[in-house]
Structures are given as C-alpha cells and as structure tokens.
Short mmCIF file of C-alpha atoms in Angstrom, two decimals:
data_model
loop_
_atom_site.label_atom_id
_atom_site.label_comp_id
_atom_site.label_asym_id
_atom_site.label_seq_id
_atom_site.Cartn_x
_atom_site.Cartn_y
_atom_site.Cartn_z
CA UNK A 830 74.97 -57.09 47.31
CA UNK A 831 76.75 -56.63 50.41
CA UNK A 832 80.12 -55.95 51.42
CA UNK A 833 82.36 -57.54 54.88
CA UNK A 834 85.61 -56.50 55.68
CA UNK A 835 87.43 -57.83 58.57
CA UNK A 836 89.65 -55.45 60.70
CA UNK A 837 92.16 -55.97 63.33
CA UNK A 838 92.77 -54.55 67.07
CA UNK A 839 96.19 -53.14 67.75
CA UNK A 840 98.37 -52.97 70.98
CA UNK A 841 100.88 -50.77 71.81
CA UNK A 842 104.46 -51.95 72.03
CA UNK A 843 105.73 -48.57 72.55
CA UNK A 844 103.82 -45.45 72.95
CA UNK A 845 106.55 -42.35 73.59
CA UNK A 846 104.11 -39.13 74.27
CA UNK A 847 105.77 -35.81 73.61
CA UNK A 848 104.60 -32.31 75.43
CA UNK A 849 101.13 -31.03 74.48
CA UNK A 850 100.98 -29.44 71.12
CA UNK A 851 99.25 -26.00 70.80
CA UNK A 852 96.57 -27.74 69.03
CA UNK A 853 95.81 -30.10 71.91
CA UNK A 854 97.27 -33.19 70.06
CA UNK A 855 100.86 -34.60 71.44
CA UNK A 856 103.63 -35.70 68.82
CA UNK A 857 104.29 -39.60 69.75
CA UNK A 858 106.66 -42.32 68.56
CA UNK A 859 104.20 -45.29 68.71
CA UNK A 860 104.85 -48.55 67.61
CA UNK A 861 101.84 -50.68 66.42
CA UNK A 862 101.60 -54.45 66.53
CA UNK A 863 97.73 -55.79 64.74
CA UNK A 864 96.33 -58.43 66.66
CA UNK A 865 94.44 -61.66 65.91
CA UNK A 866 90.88 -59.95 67.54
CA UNK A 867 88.63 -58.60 65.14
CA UNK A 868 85.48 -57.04 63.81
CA UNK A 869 83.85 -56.93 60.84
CA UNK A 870 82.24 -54.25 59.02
CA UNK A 871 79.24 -55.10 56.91
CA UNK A 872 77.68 -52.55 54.12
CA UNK A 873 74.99 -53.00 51.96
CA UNK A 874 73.06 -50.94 50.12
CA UNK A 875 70.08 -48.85 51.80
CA UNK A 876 67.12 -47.21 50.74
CA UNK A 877 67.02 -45.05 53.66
CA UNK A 878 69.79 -43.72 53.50
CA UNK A 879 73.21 -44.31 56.20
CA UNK A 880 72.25 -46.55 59.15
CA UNK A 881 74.54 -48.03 61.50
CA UNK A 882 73.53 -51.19 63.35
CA UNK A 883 75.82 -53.47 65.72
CA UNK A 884 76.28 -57.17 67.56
CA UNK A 885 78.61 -58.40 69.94
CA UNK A 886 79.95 -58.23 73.23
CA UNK A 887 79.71 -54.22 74.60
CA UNK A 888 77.69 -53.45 71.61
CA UNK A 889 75.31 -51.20 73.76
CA UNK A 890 77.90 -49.05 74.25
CA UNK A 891 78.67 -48.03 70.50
CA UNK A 892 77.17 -44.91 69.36
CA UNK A 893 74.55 -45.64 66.48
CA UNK A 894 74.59 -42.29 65.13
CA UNK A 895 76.89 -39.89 62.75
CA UNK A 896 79.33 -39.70 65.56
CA UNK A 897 80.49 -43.67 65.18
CA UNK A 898 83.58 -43.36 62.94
CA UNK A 899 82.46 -46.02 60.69
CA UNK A 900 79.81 -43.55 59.69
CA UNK A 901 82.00 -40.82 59.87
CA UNK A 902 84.55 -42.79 56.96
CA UNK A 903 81.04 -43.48 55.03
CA UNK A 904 80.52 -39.84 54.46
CA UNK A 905 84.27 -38.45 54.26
CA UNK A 906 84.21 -41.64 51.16
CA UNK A 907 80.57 -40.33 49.75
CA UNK A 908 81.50 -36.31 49.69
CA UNK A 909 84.81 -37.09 48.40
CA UNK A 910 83.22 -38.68 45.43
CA UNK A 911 79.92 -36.82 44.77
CA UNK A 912 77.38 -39.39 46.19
CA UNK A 913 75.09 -39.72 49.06
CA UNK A 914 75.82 -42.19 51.78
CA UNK A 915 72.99 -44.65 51.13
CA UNK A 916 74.89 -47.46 53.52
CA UNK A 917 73.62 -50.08 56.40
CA UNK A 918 76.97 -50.37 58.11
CA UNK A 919 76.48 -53.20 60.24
CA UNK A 920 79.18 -53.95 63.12
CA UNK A 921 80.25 -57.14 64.43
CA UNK A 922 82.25 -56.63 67.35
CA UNK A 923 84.87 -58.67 69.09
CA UNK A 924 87.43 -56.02 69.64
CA UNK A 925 86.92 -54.14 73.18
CA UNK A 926 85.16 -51.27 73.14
CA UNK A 927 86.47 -48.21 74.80
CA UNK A 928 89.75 -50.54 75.99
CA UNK A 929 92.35 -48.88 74.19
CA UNK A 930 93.02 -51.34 71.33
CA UNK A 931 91.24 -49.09 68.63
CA UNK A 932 88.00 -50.72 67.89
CA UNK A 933 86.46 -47.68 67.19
CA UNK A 934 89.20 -46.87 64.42
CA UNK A 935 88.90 -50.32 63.26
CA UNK A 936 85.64 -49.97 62.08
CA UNK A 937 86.23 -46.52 60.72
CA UNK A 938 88.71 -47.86 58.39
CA UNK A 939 86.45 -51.14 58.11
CA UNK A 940 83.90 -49.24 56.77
CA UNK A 941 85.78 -46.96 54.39
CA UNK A 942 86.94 -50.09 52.69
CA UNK A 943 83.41 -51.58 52.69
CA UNK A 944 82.00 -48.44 51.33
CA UNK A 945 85.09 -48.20 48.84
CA UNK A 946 84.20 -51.46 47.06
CA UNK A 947 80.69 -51.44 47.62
CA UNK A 948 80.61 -47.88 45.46
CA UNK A 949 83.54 -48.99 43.28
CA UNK A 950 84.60 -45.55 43.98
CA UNK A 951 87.83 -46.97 43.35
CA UNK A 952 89.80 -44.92 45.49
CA UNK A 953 93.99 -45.39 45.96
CA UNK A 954 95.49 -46.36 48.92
CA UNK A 955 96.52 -43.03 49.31
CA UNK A 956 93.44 -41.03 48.98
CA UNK A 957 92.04 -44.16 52.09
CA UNK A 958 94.87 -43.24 54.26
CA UNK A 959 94.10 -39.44 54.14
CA UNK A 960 90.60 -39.96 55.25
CA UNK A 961 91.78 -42.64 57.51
CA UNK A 962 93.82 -39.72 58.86
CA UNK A 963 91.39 -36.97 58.52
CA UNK A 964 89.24 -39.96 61.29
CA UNK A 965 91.70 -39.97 64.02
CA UNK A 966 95.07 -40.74 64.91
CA UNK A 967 94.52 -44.31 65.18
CA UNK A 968 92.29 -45.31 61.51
CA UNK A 969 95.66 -45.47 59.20
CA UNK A 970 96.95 -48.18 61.34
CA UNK A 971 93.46 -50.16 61.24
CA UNK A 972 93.73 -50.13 57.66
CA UNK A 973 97.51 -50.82 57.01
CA UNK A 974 98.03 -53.69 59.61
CA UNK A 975 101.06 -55.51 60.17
CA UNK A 976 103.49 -53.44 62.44
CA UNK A 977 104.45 -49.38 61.81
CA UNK A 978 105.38 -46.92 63.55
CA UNK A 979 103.14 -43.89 63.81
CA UNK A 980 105.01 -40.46 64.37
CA UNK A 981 102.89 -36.93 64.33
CA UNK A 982 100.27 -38.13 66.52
CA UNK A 983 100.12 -41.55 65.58
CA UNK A 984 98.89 -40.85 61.96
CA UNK A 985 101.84 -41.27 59.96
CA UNK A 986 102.97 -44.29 59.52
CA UNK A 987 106.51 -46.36 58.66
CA UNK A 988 105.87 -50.17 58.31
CA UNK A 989 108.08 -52.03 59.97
CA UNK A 990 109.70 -55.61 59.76
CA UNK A 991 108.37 -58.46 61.83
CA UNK A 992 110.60 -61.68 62.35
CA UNK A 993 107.58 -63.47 64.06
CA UNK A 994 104.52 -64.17 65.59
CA UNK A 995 104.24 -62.84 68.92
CA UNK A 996 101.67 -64.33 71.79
CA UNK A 997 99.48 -62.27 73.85
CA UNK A 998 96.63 -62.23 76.63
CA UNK A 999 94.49 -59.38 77.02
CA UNK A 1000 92.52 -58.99 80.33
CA UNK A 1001 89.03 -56.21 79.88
CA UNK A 1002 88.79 -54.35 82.52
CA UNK A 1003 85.41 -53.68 84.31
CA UNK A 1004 84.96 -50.34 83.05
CA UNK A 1005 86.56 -47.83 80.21
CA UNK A 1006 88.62 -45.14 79.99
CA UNK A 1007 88.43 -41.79 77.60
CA UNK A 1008 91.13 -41.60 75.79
CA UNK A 1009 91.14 -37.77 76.17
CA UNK A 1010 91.26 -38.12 79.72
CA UNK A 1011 93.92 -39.94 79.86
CA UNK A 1012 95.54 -37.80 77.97
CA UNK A 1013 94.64 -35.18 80.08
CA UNK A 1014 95.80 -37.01 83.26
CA UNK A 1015 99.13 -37.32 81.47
CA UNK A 1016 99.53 -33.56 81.12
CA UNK A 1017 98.61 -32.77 84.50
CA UNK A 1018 101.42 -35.63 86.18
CA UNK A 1019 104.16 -33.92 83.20
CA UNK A 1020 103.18 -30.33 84.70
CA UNK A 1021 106.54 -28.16 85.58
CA UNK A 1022 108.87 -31.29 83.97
CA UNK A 1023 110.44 -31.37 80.48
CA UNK A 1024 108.84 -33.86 78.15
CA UNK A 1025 111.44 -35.40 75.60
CA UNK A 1026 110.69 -35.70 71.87
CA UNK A 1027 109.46 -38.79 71.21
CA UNK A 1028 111.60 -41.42 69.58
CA UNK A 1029 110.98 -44.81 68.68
CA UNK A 1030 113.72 -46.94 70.57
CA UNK A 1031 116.04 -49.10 68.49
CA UNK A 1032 116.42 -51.74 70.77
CA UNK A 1033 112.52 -52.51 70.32
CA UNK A 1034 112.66 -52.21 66.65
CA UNK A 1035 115.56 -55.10 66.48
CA UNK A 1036 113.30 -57.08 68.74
CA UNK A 1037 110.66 -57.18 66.15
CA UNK A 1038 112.63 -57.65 63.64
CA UNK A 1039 114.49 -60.54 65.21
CA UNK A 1040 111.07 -62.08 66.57
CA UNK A 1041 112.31 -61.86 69.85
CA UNK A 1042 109.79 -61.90 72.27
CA UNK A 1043 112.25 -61.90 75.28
CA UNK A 1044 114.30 -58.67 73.62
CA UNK A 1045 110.86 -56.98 73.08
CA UNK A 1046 109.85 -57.54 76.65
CA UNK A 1047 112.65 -55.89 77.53
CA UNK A 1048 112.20 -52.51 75.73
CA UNK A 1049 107.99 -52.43 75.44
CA UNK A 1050 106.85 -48.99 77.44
CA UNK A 1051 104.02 -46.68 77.48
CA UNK A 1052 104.18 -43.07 78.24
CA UNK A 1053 100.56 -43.60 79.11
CA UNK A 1054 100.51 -46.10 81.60
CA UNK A 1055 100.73 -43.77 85.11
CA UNK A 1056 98.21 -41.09 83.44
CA UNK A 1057 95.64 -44.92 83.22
CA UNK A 1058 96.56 -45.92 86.47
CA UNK A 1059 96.39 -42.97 88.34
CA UNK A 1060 92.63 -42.70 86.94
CA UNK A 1061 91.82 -46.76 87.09
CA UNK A 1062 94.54 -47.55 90.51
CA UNK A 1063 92.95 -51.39 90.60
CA UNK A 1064 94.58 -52.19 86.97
CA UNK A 1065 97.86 -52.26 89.34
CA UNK A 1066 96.26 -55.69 90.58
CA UNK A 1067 95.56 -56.86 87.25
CA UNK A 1068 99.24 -56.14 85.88
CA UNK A 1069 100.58 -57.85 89.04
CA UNK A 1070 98.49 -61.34 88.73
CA UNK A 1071 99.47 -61.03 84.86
CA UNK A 1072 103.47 -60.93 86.01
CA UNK A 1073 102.71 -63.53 88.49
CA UNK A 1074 101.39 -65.70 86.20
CA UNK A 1075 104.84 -65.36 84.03
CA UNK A 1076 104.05 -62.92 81.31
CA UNK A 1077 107.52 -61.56 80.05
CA UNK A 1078 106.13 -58.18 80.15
CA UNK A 1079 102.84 -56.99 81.70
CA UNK A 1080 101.88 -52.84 80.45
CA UNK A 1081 98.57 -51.01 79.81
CA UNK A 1082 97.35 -51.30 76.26
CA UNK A 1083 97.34 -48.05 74.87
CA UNK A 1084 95.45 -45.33 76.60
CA UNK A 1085 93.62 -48.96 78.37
CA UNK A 1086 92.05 -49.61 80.42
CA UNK A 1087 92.75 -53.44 78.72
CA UNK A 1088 95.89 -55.00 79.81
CA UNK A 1089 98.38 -56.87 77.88
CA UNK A 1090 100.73 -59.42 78.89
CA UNK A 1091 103.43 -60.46 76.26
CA UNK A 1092 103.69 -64.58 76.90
CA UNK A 1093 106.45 -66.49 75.39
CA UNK A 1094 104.59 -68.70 73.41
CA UNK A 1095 101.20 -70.23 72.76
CA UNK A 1096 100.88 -72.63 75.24
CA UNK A 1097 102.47 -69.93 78.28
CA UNK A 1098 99.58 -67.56 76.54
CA UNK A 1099 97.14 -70.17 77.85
CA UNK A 1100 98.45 -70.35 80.91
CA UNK A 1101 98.69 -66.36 81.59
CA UNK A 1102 94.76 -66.55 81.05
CA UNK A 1103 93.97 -68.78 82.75
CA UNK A 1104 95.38 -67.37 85.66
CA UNK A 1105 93.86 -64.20 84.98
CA UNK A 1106 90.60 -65.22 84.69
CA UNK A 1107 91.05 -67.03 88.04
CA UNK A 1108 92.55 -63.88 89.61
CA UNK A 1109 89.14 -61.69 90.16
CA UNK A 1110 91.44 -58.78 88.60
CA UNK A 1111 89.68 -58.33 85.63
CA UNK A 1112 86.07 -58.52 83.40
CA UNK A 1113 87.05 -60.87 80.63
CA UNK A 1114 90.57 -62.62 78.90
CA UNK A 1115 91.44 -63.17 75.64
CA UNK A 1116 94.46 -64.01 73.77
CA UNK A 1117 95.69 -63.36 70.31
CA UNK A 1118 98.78 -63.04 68.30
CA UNK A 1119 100.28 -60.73 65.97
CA UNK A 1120 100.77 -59.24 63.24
CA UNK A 1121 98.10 -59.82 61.31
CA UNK A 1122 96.94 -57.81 57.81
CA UNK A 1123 95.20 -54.89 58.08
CA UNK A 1124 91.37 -54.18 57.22
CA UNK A 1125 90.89 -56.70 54.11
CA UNK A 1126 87.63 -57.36 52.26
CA UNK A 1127 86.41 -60.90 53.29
#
C-alpha cells in the first residue's frame, strides 16, 4: 500500500515584513496565491525504518536526511501518535528548489498528509495545521491552498476569496538564495529606519476578490525584493525582459531568487515565456495559474 499526495507551490502577492522580532522571526502580512506547479509526496510502508528518496529537476540539491521537512512532518505525525516512523517518503519534484515558492514546505505538508492516511492516524485538520506550523512558517499554506493571508510570521492563516484564475510565468534563476539571508539582508538595508506593522492592503484583497488581474498588478509588493536583489543584482535583468515582454507586474517571488510575472491571460502567459527564455536572463520558465487546492491525496 502506498500513499501520493499532490502539493502546490505558492507565490507571493504581497509580502509586508515587519521589524525583527526578539526571537529572530519578523511579523508579516503575506498574501498567498497556490499555483498550478507541483510535487508529489509518495509514502509507503518500510521495513527499515524512515527513508527519504527524490526525482526531478534540482533533486540533487534536496537534503535526504532528518533535516528534509517531509521527514521532519513524518516524525512530528509518528511521536504525536505513539508510533515509529517506518516511512519511504519518496519526492517527485517539479516545484523549484531553493526559489522561494515553498517546495520545501510543500512536501512537509505533502508528507504529513501521506503519513496521516497511510497510518490512519486520523488526525483533524487542526491537529495538521499545528504541526504544519510547528515545520515552518510556510507548511500551513502548503496544506490549505487556495489564497490566505498569513499574519504572525506567515503561519496563521485567513482564507481569502478568489474571483478568478490568475496567469503566471516563473523564470529559475541560475542559482538560490537562503531564505535566512535574505532575511538578514533585509535587516541590515532597514538598519536606523522605522519598519511599519505589517498590514495586508485592501486594495489587493478587492483585486482577488474581483479577479482582477490588472487591479492586482497594481497593488502586488514585496518587502523582500531589495534585500534579493541586493544579494542576486542580475535578477534586475530578468525583471526588466519580463516587463518588456508585457507582464502587468514583474516582482521577486518570495524571498526568490524565482521571478514572477503576472500576464493577463493565458495566451500573453505564453508569450512572457517565451520571451524570457529567449532573453539569456534566466535558467528555466514555466508558467502556471492559480489558485489551486492545497496538498490533496491523489
């Protein structure tokens, strides 16, 4: 018997950063859109107790060990219900690793949902969000899907109303960026200024609502975005050809280093990557849409 669940990356239609926290996290208002790239999460039962395996474009890159989060949700699931974490969690990835669309949380809360119905530990949605918070900031949101709005830092989370599908391109850059030092690159450009408590802006909540891809152009923004390009100054060229080539609204995804370009429809989507694969700006493109459910058993 085996188990797949199928996750979803996310972009970042607004990511408001507060002032460092005392315990090193920031308080954000971050708005979360799931997009059509995914990976799956495979778990079956093993004799040798938990292994993690993975496939797919970057895979070399993911950490096979206890550290990988999907491992990580397989134990947090086990000790929470008195059992040993005798799991294969297998990874196929799509999703970009270490690009700032949370792959990593995707198959953290991939794998808690495998493990969940694999074990018939029959665990509420509740009791899958806490661990998926207990993970990391970003896990909830892998699980829940759709759009929200993540307040704390990024953990607790508001679903929001979507009037429509919105159409993106995503351009991989050729390298990655920590997340943590980004975030650290963000605190060092803030030093001696006052940081605002982040809000979610109402304008960009209407847009979604409404479906409005030329409203929500207007009002997407990410705190993050000078801390990524002051580390990674050539996604500037990349965010330039992806405005040239008519996206409505061209920002860093997340902590990046992907890009994402918000096109007005399918067929401009097309068009936007096409002209960014021709631009020699950037690894890869691929385009998506959103939102799309959260992790769901396949």
């Amino acid at each position: 018997m085996s188990v797949t669940v199928r996750v979803p990356a996310k972009v970042n239609v607004q990511l408001a950063v507060g002032a460092a926290r005392p315990d090193g996290f920031h308080d954000l208002a971050n708005v979360f859109l799931a997009v059509s790239l995914y990976d799956e999460v495979t778990a079956t039962p093993s004799p040798d107790g938990l292994r993690i395996t993975c496939e797919g474009p970057d895979a070399g890159q993911v950490p096979l060990d206890r550290t990988n989060l999907a491992a990580r949700a397989a134990l947090a699931l086990a000790g929470r219900h008195g059992r040993d974490a005798d799991v294969h969690l297998h990874i196929a990835k799509d999703i970009p690793v270490a690009g700032g669309m949370a792959g990593g949380s995707a198959d953290g809360a991939g794998a808690l949902l495998a493990c969940d119905a694999l074990w018939g530990t029959g665990a509420s949605r509740e009791e899958l969000l806490d661990i998926c918070a207990e993970l990391g900031s970003d896990v909830p949101f892998s699980l829940v899907g759709g759009a929200a709005l993540g307040t704390g830092r990024g953990e607790r989370l508001t679903e929001l109303e979507t009037g429509g599908t919105f159409h993106w391109v995503f351009a991989m850059a050729s390298r990655g960026l920590s997340t943590p030092a980004v975030f650290r690159e963000f605190d060092r450009l803030a030093e001696g200024r006052d940081i605002p408590e982040p809000v979610a802006s109402q304008p960009l909540l209407d847009a979604l609502a409404k479906g409005d891809a030329e409203a929500l152009a207007a009002t997407v923004s990410n705190d993050l975005q000078p801390a990524a390009l002051s580390l990674f100054p050539e996604l500037a060229d990349t965010l330039a050809a992806g405005r040239a080539a008519g996206a409505l609204a061209p920002l860093v995804s997340g902590s990046g280093p992907t890009t994402a370009f918000l096109a007005r429809d399918a067929e401009a989507a097309e068009g936007i990557a096409g002209a960014l694969r021709a631009s020699g700006t950037c690894r890869t493109v691929r385009t998506a849409a959103g939102p799309v459910p959260g992790a769901t058993v396949i």
